[in-house]
Short mmCIF file of C-alpha atoms in Angstrom, two decimals:
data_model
loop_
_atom_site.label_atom_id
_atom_site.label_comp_id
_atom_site.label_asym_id
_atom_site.label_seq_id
_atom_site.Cartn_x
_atom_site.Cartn_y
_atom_site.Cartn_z
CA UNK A 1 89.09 87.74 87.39
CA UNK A 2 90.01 91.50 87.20
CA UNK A 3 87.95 94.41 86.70
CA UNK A 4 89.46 97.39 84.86
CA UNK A 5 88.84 100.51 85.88
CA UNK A 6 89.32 103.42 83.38
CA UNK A 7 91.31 105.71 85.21
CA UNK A 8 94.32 105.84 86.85
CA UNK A 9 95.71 105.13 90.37
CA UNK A 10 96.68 108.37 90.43
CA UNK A 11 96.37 111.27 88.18
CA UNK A 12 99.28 111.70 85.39
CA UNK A 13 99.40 115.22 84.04
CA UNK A 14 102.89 116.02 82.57
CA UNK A 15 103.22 119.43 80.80
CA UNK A 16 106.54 119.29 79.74
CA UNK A 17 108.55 116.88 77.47
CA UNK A 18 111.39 115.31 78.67
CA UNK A 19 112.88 112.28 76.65
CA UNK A 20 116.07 112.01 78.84
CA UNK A 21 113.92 111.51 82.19
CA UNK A 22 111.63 109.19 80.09
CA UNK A 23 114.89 107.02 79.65
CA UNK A 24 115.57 106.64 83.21
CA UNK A 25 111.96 106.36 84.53
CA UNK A 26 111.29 103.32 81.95
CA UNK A 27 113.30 101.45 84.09
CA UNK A 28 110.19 101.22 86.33
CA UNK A 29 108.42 100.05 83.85
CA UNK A 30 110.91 97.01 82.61
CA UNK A 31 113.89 97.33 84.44
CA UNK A 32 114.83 94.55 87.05
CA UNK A 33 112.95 96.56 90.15
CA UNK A 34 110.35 97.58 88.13
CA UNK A 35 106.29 97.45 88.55
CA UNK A 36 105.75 94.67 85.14
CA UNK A 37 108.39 92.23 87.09
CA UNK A 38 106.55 93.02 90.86
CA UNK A 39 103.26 92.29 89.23
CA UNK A 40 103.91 89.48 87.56
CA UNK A 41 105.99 87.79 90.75
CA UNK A 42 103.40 88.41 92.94
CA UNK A 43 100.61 87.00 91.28
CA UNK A 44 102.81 84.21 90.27
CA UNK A 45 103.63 83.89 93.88
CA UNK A 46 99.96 83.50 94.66
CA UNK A 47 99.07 80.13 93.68
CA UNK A 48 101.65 77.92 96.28
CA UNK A 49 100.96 80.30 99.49
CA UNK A 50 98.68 77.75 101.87
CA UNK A 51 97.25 80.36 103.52
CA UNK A 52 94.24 82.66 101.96
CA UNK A 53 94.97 85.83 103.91
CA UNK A 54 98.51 85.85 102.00
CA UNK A 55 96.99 84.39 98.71
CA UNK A 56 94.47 88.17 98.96
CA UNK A 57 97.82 90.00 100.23
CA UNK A 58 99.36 89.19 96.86
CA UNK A 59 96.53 89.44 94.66
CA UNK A 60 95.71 92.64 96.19
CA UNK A 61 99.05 94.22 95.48
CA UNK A 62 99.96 92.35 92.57
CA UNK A 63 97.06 93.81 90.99
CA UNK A 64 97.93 97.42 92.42
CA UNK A 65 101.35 97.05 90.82
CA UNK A 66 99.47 96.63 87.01
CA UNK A 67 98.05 99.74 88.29
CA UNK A 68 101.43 101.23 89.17
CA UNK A 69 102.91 100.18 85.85
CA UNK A 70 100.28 101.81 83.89
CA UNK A 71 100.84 104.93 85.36
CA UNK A 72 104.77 104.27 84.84
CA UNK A 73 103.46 104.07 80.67
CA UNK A 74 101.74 107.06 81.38
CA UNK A 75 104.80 109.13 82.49
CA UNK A 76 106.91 108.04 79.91
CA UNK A 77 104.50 108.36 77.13
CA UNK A 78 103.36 112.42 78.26
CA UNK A 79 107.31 112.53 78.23
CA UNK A 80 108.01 111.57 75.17
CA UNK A 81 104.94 112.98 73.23
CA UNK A 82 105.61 115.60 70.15
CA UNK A 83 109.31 115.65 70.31
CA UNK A 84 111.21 117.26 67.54
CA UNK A 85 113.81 115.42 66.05
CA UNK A 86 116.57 117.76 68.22
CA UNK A 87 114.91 116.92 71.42
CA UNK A 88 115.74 113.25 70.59
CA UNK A 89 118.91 113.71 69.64
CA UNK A 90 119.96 116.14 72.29
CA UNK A 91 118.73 113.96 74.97
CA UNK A 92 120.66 110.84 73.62
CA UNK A 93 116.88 109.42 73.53
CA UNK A 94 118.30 108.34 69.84
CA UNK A 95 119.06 104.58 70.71
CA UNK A 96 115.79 103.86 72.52
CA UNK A 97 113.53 105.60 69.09
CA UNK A 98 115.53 104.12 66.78
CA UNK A 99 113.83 100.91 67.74
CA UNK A 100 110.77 101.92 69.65
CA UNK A 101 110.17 105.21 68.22
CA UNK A 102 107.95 106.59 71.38
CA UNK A 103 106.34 103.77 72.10
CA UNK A 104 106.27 102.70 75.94
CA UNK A 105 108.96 99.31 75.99
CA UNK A 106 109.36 97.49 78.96
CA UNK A 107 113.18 98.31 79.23
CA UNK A 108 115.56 99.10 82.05
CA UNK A 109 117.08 102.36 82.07
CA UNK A 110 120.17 100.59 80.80
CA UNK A 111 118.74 99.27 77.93
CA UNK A 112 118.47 95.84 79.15
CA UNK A 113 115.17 94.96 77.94
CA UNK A 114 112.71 93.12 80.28
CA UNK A 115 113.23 89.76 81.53
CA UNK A 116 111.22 87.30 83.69
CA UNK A 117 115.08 86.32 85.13
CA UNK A 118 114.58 89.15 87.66
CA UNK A 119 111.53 87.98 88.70
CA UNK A 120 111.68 84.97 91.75
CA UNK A 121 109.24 82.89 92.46
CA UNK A 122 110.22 79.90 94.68
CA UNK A 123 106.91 78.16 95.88
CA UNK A 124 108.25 78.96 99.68
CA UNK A 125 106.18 80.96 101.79
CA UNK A 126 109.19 82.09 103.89
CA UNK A 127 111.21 82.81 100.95
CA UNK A 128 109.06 84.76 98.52
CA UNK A 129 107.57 86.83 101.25
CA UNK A 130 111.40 87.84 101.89
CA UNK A 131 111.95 88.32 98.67
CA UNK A 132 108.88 90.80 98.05
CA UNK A 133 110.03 92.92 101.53
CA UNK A 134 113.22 93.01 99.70
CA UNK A 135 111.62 93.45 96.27
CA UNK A 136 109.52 96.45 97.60
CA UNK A 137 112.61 98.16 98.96
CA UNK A 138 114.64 97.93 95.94
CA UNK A 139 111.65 100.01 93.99
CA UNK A 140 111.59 102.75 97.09
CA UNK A 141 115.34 102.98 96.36
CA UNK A 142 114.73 103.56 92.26
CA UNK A 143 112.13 105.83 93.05
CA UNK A 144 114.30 107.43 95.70
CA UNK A 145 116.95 107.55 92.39
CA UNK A 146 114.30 109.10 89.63
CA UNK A 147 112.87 111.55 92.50
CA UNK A 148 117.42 112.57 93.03
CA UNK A 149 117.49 113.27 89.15
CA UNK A 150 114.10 114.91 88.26
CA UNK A 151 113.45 118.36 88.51
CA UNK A 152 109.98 118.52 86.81
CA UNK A 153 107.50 118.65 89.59
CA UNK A 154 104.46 117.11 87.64
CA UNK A 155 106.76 114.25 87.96
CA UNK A 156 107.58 114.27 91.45
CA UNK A 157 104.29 114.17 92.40
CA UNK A 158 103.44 110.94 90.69
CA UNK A 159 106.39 109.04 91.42
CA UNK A 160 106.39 110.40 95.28
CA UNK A 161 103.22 108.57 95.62
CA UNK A 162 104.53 105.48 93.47
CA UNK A 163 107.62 105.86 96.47
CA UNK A 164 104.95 105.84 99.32
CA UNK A 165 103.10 102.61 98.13
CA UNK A 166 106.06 100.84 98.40
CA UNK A 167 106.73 101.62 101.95
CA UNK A 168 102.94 100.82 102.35
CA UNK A 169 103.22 97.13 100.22
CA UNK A 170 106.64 96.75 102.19
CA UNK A 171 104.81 97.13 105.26
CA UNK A 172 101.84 94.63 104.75
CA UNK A 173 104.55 91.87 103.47
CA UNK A 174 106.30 92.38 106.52
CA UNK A 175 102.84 91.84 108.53
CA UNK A 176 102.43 88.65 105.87
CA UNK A 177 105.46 87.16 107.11
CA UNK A 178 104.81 87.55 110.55
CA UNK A 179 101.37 86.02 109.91
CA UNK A 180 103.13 82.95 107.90
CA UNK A 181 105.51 82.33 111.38
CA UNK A 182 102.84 82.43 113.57
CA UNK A 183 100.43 79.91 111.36
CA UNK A 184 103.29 77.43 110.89
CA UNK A 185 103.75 74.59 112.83
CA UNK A 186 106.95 74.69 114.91
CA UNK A 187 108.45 71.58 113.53
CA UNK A 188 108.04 72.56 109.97
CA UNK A 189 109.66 76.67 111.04
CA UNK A 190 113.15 75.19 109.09
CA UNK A 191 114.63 78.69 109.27
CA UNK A 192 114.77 78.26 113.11
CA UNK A 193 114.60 74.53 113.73
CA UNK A 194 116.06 73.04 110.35
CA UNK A 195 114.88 69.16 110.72
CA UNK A 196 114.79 67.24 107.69
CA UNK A 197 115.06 63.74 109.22
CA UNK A 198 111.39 61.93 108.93
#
């Protein structure tokens, strides 16, 4: 069960409108490294790990990254408020209202719209706990990407701290894995001894 809490992770306050930045920030919001797919694999993931401590570790931050994703809406929406009908065509933010108008679309910056495809769940401890360390380092790199092409500093500041959780979520699946190696039984560690005789 989840308790909302009305307010955000972290506080949103854009001043300035900016539809072209919106269009390459959405992609944290749908795109294939974004915090809708990372939610939803993690607390996927959840239900086949055989150990509680990692069943908490990915309810914990699959729950943060709803968080996260809300505060990805957030940014795109205060950057897309009011615009004039020049500021969307100027921006080439034309393709993305003709068919959402402003409303917050889980989309990659592309235009690939979201898709559960980019989202793996395998029901292996070993290998969804690799995939989330790789997972979390793909978003550091987007975020490393917006932070490269935004110049708005109300901006910066939110998705600099968006950057720094995934270092920190990075961090606790690597202490996850090592926790899964040391709980497994020797016999059954197939990525070192691969037995499958019985």
């Amino acid at each position: 069960m989840f308790i909302y809490e009305k307010k955000l992770q972290y506080p949103v306050k854009i001043k300035n409108t900016n539809p072209k930045l919106a269009s390459v920030i959405i992609s944290q919001y749908g795109g294939p490294d974004g915090e809708l797919g990372a939610s939803l694999r993690y607390l996927s993931q959840r239900f086949s790990m055989p150990y509680p401590e990692l069943k908490g570790l990915l309810t914990d931050i699959g729950t943060e990254e709803l968080g996260h994703l809300e505060m990805i809406g957030a940014i795109v929406h205060q950057l897309t408020r009011n615009l004039t009908e020049d500021q969307i065509k100027t921006a080439g933010f034309d393709t993305y209202f003709v068919d959402r108008t402003t409303g917050v679309y889980p989309t990659a910056a592309s235009g690939f719209p979201y898709s559960a495809a980019s989202m793996a769940v395998k029901g292996d401890l070993i290998a969804d706990l690799t995939e989330d360390l790789a997972a979390e380092q793909k978003a550091r790199v987007t975020y490393d990407n917006i932070l490269r092409l935004s110049d708005d500093p109300d901006v910066n500041d939110v998705i600099k701290f968006l950057r720094e959780r995934e270092i920190v979520h990075f961090q606790r699946f690597g202490e996850g894995l090592r926790l899964a190696k040391d709980k497994m039984n020797e016999k059954n560690l197939y990525f070192i001894n691969p037995s499958f005789d019985k």
